[in-house]
Structures are given as C-alpha cells and as structure tokens.
Amino acid sequence: AQRVTQPEKLLSVFKGAPVELKCNYSYSGSPELFWYVQYSRQRLQLLLRHISRESIKGFTADLNKGETSFHLKKPFAQEEDSAMYYCALIPAGFQKLVFGTGTRLLVSP
Amino acid sequence: DGGITQSPKYLFRKEGQNVTLSCEQNLNHDAMYWYRQDPGQGLRLIYYSQIVNDFQKGDIAEGYSVSREKKESFPLTVTSAQKNPTAFYLCASSIRGPGNTGELFFGEGSRLTVL
C-alpha cells in the first residue's frame, strides 16, 4: 500500500534559519510527489510538484528515489512561511492523492 | 467568484442521525474528492469521483455515502454507521484526475460535531 510519512508534527525555527521538512514515502512504483501548504485561515493549496523541478516562494524539493524521500527545503525561513505543510503522492495508474500527516512549521522572529 | 463551496461550515448532530455535507464547484472540473482531516492523521480519502454518475471508495469509505448526479455537485452523507464521525471534512476538485497535474482545489471545509 502507498504511504507517506512526515515524522515531525511540529518544526520550530527562527527567521533566517534553514528549514527542512521531511517526507518519506513507501511505494514500489514511480509515484508523482507534491507538497501542499495551508496558511492560517486559508485553504489548502498546492505548493510545488516534483516533476516541475520548480522553486516556489524559495522552497525546493528533490525526489530521492534511493532513499524514497521528498524533503522540502528553504535556505532562509521567513515568518510568513509559518503554516501546515503536507507531502502527498499519486501512485502510478491511480487517480487519487495520498497525503501524509502534515508538519506544522513555526517561524519565530 | 469561482471555486469550491462547502456548506455548512459547522454542523452539529445527535448520535444516530444521518447528515449530508454539500460541495459545489463552478470550475468545470471533472473530478471531485472528499477527505477527512483529523489531528495527527493528516487527510484521508473517503470517496472520489472522476466523472458524473461514477465514484470510487477511498481509504475510509465505511459509514459514508456519496452521489454525483451533476458535474458541479458531490454531496457527502455521513451515516449513523460511521463510528467516529466528529471531524473536519474537506472537499476538493481537479480538472481531470490528479494524475494530470497533481493540483487539487480545496474548499474551506465543514466541521461536524456529533453530540
């Protein structure tokens, strides 16, 4: 079965510090991976997808198939990055998104 | 204003009662989804629909039912058979299946409390 694991429930950093939100997945095939974000009092929304190899709001994520990981990174955290972050995958051939348990990022001034 | 509208925002029900949560979208999306969000458990898929008059069970479908009679509507009924219905429910839609872009558009959610 497909599973997405986010080991940290809460990650607290100071403004300007590097951030890494961990995501590991278990899936035998080649999944598509995504990061979703939910800011306070806003809807859950897509942050980035691994196939685009994009950087959004300074965040990047690299798919490591050997370690089955898709960690989200930002070199210098900002207070406005405080939010709930969810890692998600689409198993190949399926039409559904499987989410992890989420990590709350708190960036303090 | 385009998007996904969920109603009601808050709902209370007594044990043994069925309750229906509404989800409407005007994005002309084919696919729609219902997720349940519980603290520490993330989002779990209840049901999804790729096209009108068709839907599939997700990971936690027991005690829930859905219908997809219209493209823009995907109501979720929480039945009395659902053993732990108190939760936050999120509806989402995507242009086609998520395999195309991975982008789901979410509603604001409905919080159901069983008294």
Coordinates of C-alpha atoms in Angstrom, one line a residue:
Chain A
A1 CA 0.0 0.0 0.0
Q2 CA 1.1 3.6 -0.6
R3 CA 2.1 5.5 2.5
V4 CA 3.5 9.0 3.1
T5 CA 5.4 9.7 6.3
Q6 CA 6.1 13.0 7.8
P7 CA 8.0 12.3 11.0
E8 CA 7.8 15.8 12.5
K9 CA 4.5 17.1 13.8
L10 CA 6.0 20.5 14.6
L11 CA 9.1 22.2 13.4
S12 CA 10.0 25.4 15.0
V13 CA 12.8 27.7 13.7
F14 CA 13.9 31.3 13.9
K15 CA 13.6 33.7 11.0
G16 CA 16.6 33.4 8.6
A17 CA 17.4 29.8 9.6
P18 CA 17.4 27.0 7.1
V19 CA 14.3 24.8 7.0
E20 CA 13.9 21.1 6.0
L21 CA 10.6 19.4 6.3
K22 CA 11.0 15.7 5.9
C23 CA 8.8 13.4 3.8
N24 CA 9.4 9.7 3.1
Y25 CA 7.2 7.5 1.1
S26 CA 6.6 3.8 0.6
Y27 CA 5.6 2.8 -2.8
S28 CA 7.0 0.2 -5.2
G29 CA 6.4 2.1 -8.4
S30 CA 7.3 5.5 -9.6
P31 CA 5.0 8.0 -7.8
E32 CA 4.4 11.6 -8.5
L33 CA 5.1 13.7 -5.4
F34 CA 3.8 17.0 -4.2
W35 CA 3.9 19.5 -1.4
Y36 CA 0.7 21.2 -0.3
V37 CA 0.5 24.1 2.2
Q38 CA -2.2 25.5 4.4
Y39 CA -1.7 29.0 5.8
S40 CA -3.7 30.2 8.7
R41 CA -7.3 30.9 7.7
Q42 CA -6.6 29.9 4.1
R43 CA -7.5 26.9 2.0
L44 CA -5.1 24.0 1.4
Q45 CA -3.2 24.7 -1.8
L46 CA -0.5 23.2 -4.0
L47 CA 3.0 24.5 -3.2
L48 CA 5.1 22.5 -5.7
R49 CA 5.3 19.3 -7.7
H50 CA 8.5 17.2 -8.2
I51 CA 8.0 16.8 -12.0
S52 CA 8.2 20.6 -12.4
R53 CA 11.5 20.9 -10.5
E54 CA 10.4 24.4 -9.6
S55 CA 11.2 26.7 -6.7
I56 CA 8.1 28.3 -5.2
K57 CA 8.5 31.0 -2.5
G58 CA 12.1 30.0 -2.1
F59 CA 11.1 26.3 -1.4
T60 CA 12.6 23.4 -3.3
A61 CA 12.1 19.7 -3.0
D62 CA 14.2 16.9 -4.6
L63 CA 13.0 13.4 -5.2
N64 CA 15.5 10.9 -3.9
K65 CA 14.3 7.5 -5.2
G66 CA 17.1 5.6 -3.4
E67 CA 16.0 7.0 0.0
T68 CA 12.3 7.3 -1.1
S69 CA 12.3 10.8 0.2
F70 CA 11.0 14.2 -1.0
H71 CA 12.1 16.7 1.6
L72 CA 11.1 20.3 1.4
K73 CA 13.8 22.9 1.9
K74 CA 14.3 26.6 2.2
P75 CA 17.6 28.2 2.9
F76 CA 16.3 31.2 4.9
A77 CA 12.9 30.9 6.6
Q78 CA 10.5 33.8 6.8
E79 CA 7.7 34.4 9.3
E80 CA 5.2 34.2 6.5
D81 CA 6.3 30.6 5.9
S82 CA 4.5 29.6 9.1
A83 CA 1.9 27.1 8.0
M84 CA 0.9 23.5 7.9
Y85 CA 2.7 21.5 5.2
Y86 CA 1.5 18.2 3.7
C87 CA 3.5 15.9 1.5
A88 CA 1.4 13.9 -1.0
L89 CA 1.8 11.3 -3.7
I90 CA -0.1 9.9 -6.6
P91 CA 0.5 6.2 -7.2
A92 CA 1.2 5.4 -10.8
G93 CA -2.1 4.5 -12.6
F94 CA -4.3 5.8 -9.8
Q95 CA -6.4 8.9 -9.8
K96 CA -6.2 9.9 -6.2
L97 CA -3.8 11.9 -4.0
V98 CA -2.5 10.2 -0.8
F99 CA -1.4 12.7 1.9
G100 CA 1.0 12.5 4.8
T101 CA 0.1 13.5 8.4
G102 CA 1.5 17.0 8.0
T103 CA 4.1 19.1 9.7
R104 CA 3.4 22.5 11.3
L105 CA 6.2 24.9 10.6
L106 CA 6.5 27.8 13.0
V107 CA 8.9 30.6 12.1
S108 CA 9.7 32.9 15.0
P109 CA 11.1 36.4 14.7
Chain B
D1 CA -16.4 34.2 -7.9
G2 CA -15.1 30.8 -9.0
G3 CA -14.2 28.0 -6.7
I4 CA -15.4 25.3 -4.4
T5 CA -18.1 26.0 -1.8
Q6 CA -18.8 23.7 1.1
S7 CA -21.8 24.0 3.4
P8 CA -22.5 24.2 6.2
K9 CA -19.3 25.4 7.8
Y10 CA -20.3 24.0 11.2
L11 CA -22.7 21.2 11.9
F12 CA -23.9 19.5 15.0
R13 CA -25.8 16.3 15.0
K14 CA -27.0 13.8 17.5
E15 CA -25.9 10.2 17.5
G16 CA -27.9 8.0 15.2
Q17 CA -28.7 10.8 12.7
N18 CA -27.5 11.0 9.1
V19 CA -26.2 14.3 7.9
T20 CA -25.3 15.5 4.4
L21 CA -22.5 17.9 3.6
S22 CA -22.7 19.9 0.5
C23 CA -19.9 20.5 -2.0
E24 CA -20.4 22.6 -5.1
Q25 CA -17.8 23.8 -7.7
N26 CA -18.1 26.1 -10.6
L27 CA -14.6 25.4 -12.0
N28 CA -16.0 23.0 -14.6
H29 CA -13.8 20.3 -13.1
D30 CA -14.4 16.6 -13.9
A31 CA -13.0 15.1 -10.7
M32 CA -14.2 15.7 -7.1
Y33 CA -13.0 14.3 -3.8
W34 CA -13.9 14.1 -0.1
Y35 CA -11.2 14.0 2.5
R36 CA -11.4 13.7 6.3
Q37 CA -8.9 15.7 8.3
D38 CA -8.1 14.6 11.9
P39 CA -5.4 16.0 14.1
G40 CA -2.2 13.9 13.8
Q41 CA -3.7 11.9 10.9
G42 CA -3.5 14.2 8.0
L43 CA -6.0 13.9 5.2
R44 CA -7.6 10.6 4.5
L45 CA -9.6 10.0 1.3
I46 CA -13.2 9.0 1.8
Y47 CA -14.6 8.9 -1.8
Y48 CA -13.7 10.3 -5.1
S49 CA -15.4 10.7 -8.5
Q50 CA -13.8 11.1 -11.9
I51 CA -17.0 11.7 -13.8
V52 CA -20.7 12.2 -13.4
N53 CA -22.6 9.2 -12.2
D54 CA -19.4 7.4 -11.2
F55 CA -17.5 7.3 -7.9
Q56 CA -15.0 5.1 -6.1
K57 CA -14.3 4.3 -2.5
G58 CA -11.3 5.8 -0.9
D59 CA -9.4 4.5 2.1
I60 CA -12.0 5.2 4.8
A61 CA -15.4 4.9 3.0
E62 CA -17.2 2.8 5.6
G63 CA -20.1 4.8 7.1
Y64 CA -20.2 7.3 4.3
S65 CA -22.1 7.6 1.0
V66 CA -21.9 10.0 -1.9
S67 CA -23.6 10.8 -5.2
R68 CA -22.5 12.5 -8.3
E69 CA -25.6 13.3 -10.3
K70 CA -24.3 16.7 -11.6
K71 CA -20.8 17.7 -12.6
E72 CA -20.7 20.6 -10.2
S73 CA -22.0 18.8 -7.1
F74 CA -20.7 16.0 -4.9
P75 CA -22.6 15.7 -1.6
L76 CA -21.3 13.5 1.2
T77 CA -23.7 11.8 3.6
V78 CA -22.3 10.8 7.0
T79 CA -24.5 7.9 8.1
S80 CA -25.2 6.6 11.6
A81 CA -22.9 3.7 10.7
Q82 CA -19.9 5.9 10.9
K83 CA -18.4 5.1 14.3
N84 CA -16.4 8.3 14.8
P85 CA -17.9 11.0 12.6
T86 CA -16.7 14.1 14.5
A87 CA -14.1 15.6 12.2
F88 CA -13.2 18.3 9.7
Y89 CA -14.3 17.4 6.2
L90 CA -12.6 18.8 3.1
C91 CA -14.0 18.7 -0.5
A92 CA -11.7 19.2 -3.5
S93 CA -11.8 19.1 -7.2
S94 CA -9.4 18.8 -10.1
I95 CA -9.6 19.4 -13.8
R96 CA -9.4 15.7 -14.6
G97 CA -7.8 13.2 -12.4
P98 CA -4.9 14.4 -10.2
G99 CA -2.5 12.4 -12.3
N100 CA -2.6 15.1 -14.9
T101 CA -1.3 18.0 -12.8
G102 CA -1.5 16.9 -9.1
E103 CA -3.4 20.0 -8.3
L104 CA -6.5 19.7 -6.3
F105 CA -8.5 22.8 -5.4
F106 CA -9.9 22.7 -1.9
G107 CA -13.0 24.1 -0.2
E108 CA -12.9 25.8 3.2
G109 CA -14.2 22.7 4.9
S110 CA -17.1 21.6 7.1
R111 CA -16.7 20.8 10.8
L112 CA -19.0 18.1 12.0
T113 CA -19.5 17.5 15.7
V114 CA -21.6 14.6 17.0
L115 CA -23.1 15.3 20.4

